[in-house]
CSV table of C-alpha atoms in Angstrom, one decimal:
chain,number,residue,atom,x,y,z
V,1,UNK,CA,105.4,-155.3,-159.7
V,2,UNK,CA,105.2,-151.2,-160.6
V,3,UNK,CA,106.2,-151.1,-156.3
V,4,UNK,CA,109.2,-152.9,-156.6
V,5,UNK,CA,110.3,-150.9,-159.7
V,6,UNK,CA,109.7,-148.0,-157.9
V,7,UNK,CA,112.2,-149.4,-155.2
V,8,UNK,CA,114.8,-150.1,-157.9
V,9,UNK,CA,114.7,-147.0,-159.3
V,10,UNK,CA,114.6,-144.5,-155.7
V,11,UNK,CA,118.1,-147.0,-154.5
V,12,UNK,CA,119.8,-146.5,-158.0
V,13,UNK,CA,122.2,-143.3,-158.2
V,14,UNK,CA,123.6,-141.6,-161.5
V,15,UNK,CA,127.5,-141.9,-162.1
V,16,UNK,CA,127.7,-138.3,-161.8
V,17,UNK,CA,126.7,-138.7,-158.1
V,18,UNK,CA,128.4,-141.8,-157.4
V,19,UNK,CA,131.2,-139.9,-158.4
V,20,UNK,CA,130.7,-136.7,-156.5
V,21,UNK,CA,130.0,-139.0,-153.2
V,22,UNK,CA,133.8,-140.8,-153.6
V,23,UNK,CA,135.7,-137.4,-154.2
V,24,UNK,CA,133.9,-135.8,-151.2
V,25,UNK,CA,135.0,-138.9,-149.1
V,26,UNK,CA,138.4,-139.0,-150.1
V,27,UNK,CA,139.1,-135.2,-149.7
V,28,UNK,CA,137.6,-136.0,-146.1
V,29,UNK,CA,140.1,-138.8,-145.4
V,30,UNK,CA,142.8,-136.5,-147.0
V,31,UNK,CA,141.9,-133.9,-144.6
V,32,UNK,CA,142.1,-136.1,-141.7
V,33,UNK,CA,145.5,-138.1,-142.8
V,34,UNK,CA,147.1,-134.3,-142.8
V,35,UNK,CA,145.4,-132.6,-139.7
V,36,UNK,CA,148.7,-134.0,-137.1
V,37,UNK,CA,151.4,-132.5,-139.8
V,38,UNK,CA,149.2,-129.3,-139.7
V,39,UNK,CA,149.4,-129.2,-135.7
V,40,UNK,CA,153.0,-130.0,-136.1
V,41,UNK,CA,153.6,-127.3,-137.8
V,42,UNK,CA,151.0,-124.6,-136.0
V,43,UNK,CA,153.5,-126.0,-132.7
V,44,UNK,CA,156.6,-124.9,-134.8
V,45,UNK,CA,155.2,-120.8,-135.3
V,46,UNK,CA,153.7,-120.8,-132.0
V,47,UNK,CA,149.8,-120.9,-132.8
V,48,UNK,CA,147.4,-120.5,-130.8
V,49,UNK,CA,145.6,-123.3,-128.9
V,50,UNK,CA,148.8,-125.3,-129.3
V,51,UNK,CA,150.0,-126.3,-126.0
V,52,UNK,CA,153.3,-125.3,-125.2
V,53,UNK,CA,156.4,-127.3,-124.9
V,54,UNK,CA,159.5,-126.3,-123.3
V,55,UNK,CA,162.7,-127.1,-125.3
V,56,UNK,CA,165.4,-128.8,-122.8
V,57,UNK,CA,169.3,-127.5,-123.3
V,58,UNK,CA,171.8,-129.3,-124.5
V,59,UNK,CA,173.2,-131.8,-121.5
V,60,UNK,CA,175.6,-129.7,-118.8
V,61,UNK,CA,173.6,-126.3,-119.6
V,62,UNK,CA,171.5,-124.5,-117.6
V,63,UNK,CA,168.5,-123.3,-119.2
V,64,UNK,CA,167.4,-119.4,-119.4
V,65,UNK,CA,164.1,-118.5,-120.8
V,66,UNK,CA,164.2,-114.5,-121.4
V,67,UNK,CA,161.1,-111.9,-122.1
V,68,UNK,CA,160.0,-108.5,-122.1
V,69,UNK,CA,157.0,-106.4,-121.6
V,70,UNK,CA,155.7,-103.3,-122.0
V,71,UNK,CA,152.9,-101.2,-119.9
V,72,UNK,CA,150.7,-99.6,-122.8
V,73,UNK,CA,149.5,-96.9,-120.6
V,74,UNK,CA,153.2,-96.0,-119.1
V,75,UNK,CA,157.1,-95.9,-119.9
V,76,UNK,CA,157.3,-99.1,-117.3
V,77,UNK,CA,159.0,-102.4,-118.8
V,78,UNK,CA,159.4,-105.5,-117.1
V,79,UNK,CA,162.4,-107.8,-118.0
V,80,UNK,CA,162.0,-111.8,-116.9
V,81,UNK,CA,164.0,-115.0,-116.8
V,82,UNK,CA,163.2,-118.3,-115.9
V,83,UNK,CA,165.7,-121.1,-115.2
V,84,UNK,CA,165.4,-125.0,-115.6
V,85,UNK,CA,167.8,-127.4,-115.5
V,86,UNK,CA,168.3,-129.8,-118.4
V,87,UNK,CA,165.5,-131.7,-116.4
V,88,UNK,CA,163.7,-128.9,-116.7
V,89,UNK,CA,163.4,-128.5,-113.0
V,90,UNK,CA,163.0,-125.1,-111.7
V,91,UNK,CA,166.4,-123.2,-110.1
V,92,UNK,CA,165.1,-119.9,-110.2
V,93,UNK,CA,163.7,-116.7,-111.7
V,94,UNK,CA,164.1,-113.0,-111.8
V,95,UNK,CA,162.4,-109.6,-113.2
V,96,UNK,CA,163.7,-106.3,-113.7
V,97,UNK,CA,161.3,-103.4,-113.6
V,98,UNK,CA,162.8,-100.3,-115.2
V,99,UNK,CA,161.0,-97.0,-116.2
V,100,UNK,CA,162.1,-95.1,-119.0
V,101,UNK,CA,161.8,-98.3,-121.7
V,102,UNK,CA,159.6,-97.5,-124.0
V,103,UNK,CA,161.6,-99.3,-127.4
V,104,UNK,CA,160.4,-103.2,-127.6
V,105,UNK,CA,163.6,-104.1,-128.8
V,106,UNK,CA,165.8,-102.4,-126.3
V,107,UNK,CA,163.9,-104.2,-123.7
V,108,UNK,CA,164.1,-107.6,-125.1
V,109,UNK,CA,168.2,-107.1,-125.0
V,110,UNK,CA,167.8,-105.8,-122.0
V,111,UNK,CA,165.9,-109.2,-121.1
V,112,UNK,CA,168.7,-111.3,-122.2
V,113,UNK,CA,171.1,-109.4,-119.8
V,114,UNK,CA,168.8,-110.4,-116.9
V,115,UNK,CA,169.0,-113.9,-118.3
V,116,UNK,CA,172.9,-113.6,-117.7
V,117,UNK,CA,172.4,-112.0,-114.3
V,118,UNK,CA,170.3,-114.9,-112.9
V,119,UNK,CA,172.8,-117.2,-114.2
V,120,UNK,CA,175.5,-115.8,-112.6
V,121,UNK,CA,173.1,-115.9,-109.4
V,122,UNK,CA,172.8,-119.3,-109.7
V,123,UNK,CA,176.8,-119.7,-110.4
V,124,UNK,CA,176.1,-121.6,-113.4
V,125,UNK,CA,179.1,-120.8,-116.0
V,126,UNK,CA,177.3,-122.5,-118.9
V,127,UNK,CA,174.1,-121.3,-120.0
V,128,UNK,CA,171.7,-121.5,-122.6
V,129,UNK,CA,169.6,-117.9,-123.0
V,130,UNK,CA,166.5,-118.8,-125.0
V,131,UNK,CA,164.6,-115.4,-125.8
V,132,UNK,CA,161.5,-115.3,-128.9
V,133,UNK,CA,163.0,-112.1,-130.2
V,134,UNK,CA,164.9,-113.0,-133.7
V,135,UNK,CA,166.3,-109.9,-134.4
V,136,UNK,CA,167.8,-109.4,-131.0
V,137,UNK,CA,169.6,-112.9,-132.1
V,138,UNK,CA,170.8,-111.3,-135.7
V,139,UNK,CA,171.8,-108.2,-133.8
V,140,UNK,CA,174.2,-109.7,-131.2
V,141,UNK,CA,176.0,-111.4,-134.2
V,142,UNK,CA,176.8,-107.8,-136.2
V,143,UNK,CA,178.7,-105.2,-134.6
V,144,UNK,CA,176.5,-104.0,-131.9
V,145,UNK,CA,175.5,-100.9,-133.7
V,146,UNK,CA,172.1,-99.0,-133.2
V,147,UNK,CA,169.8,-97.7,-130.6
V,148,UNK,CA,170.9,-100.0,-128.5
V,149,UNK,CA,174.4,-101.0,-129.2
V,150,UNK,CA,175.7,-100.5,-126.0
V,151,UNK,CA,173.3,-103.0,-124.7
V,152,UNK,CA,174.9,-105.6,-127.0
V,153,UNK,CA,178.5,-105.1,-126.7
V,154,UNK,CA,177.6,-104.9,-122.9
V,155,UNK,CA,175.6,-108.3,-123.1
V,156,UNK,CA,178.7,-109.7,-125.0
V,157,UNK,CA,181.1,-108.9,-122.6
V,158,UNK,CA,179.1,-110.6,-120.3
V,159,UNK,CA,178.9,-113.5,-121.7
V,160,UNK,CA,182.4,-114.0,-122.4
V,161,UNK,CA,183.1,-114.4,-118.4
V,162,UNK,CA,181.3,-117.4,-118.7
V,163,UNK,CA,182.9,-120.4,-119.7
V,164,UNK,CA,180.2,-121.2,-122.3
V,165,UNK,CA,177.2,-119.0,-123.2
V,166,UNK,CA,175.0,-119.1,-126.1
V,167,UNK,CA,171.2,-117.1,-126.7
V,168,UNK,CA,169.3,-118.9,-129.2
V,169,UNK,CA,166.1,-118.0,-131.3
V,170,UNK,CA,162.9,-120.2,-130.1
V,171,UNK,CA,159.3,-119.3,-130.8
V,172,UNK,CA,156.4,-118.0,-128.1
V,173,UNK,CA,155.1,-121.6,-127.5
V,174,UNK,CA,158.6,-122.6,-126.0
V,175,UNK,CA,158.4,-119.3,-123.6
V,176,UNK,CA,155.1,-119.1,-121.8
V,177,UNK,CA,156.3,-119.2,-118.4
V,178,UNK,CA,158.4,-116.1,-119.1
V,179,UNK,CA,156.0,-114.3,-121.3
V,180,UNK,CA,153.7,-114.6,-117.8
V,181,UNK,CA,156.5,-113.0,-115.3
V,182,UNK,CA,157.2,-110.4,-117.7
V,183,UNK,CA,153.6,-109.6,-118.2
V,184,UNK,CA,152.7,-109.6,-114.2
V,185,UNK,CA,156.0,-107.9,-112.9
V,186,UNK,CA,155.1,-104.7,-114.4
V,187,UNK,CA,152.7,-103.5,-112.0
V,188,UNK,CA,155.9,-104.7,-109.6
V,189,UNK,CA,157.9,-102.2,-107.6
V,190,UNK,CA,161.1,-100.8,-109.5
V,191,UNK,CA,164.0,-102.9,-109.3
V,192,UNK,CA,165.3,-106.6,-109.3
V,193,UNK,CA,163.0,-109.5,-108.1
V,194,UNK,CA,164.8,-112.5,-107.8
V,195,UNK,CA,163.0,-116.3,-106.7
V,196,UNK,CA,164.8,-118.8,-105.7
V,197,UNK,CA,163.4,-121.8,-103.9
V,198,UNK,CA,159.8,-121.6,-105.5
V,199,UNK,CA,158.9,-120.1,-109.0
V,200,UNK,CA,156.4,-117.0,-108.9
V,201,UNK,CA,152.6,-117.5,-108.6
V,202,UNK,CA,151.7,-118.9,-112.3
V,203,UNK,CA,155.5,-119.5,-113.3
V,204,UNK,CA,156.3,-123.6,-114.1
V,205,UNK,CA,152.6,-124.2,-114.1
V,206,UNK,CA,152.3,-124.8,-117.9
V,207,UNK,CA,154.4,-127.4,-118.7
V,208,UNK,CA,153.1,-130.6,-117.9
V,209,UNK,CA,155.9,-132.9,-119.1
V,210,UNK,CA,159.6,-131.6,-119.6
């Protein structure tokens, strides 16, 4: 008799713990209900470990992915593009390799002109330029004023010879593929690379679906 109380008393648990054991299980199922919204939104501001997704144009526009980058140990930037259809099949890239760059900015306009030049290349006259660099976005809609104004009032005279051009804000996870040219063509000759029939080694390799 004094074993089987024993038994009844080690199985009972005190409110306090029954309690504690039901808010620990639903903060848990909480936690997992909300983890999809939270990689939703890590996707949104370009986190990392979130795969990347390219964003297709609007229908009859060709597609421009634009980036910049900078050598740390010299004045060398490298200015990409990548082109997809609205498919998102690949029509061709370019990189410009300029010495002398040395202002982040200035090289990311500079990236949206290449964007322009690879369009006209491919004589598309509508064209989507997609670039990660906000302010170079904000800039292009003010006067053209600054370090590099020239650059912008250039870059919008170029795209008024088209008969539709727009550059658009999108985040790093939408622009991997020209993140990677930009990043390899720096240790590239000086000059204008230009691919046409098949994308650079590593280019249009990390998009699975489009």
């Amino acid at each position: 008799m004094r074993r089987e109380r024993q038994s009844i008393f080690r199985i009972f648990q005190s409110p306090l713990s029954t309690q504690s054991f039901i808010e620990r299980f639903v903060s848990d199922l909480e936690m997992a209900i909300s983890k999809p919204e939270k990689e939703v939104v890590a996707q949104a501001r370009g986190a990392p470990g979130v795969a990347p997704q390219w964003i297709p144009p609007v229908q009859g526009l060709l597609k421009v992915n634009v980036d910049a980058a900078l050598s740390k140990n010299s004045n060398v930037a490298a200015m990409a593009a990548v082109a997809r259809n609205e498919a998102g099949i690949f029509m061709g890239a370019s990189a410009l390799v300029l010495k002398g760059i040395s202002d982040p900015e200035t090289a990311e306009v500079l990236a949206c002109r290449e964007g322009l030049a690879l369009a006209t290349d491919l004589l598309s006259r509508r064209v989507c330029i997609a670039t990660d660099c906000a302010t170079v976005v904000k800039n292009l809609e003010g006067p053209g004023m600054g370090c590099y104004g020239q650059v912008i009032r250039e870059l919008k005279a170029g795209m008024a010879t088209f008969d539709r051009a727009k550059i658009v804000h999108e985040g790093r996870a939408s622009n991997v593929d020209a993140h990677r040219l930009a990043r390899s063509s720096i240790y590239e000759t000086e000059g204008r690379h230009v691919w046409f029939l098949f994308p650079s080694d590593g280019v249009c390799t990390s998009f699975t679906d489009v």
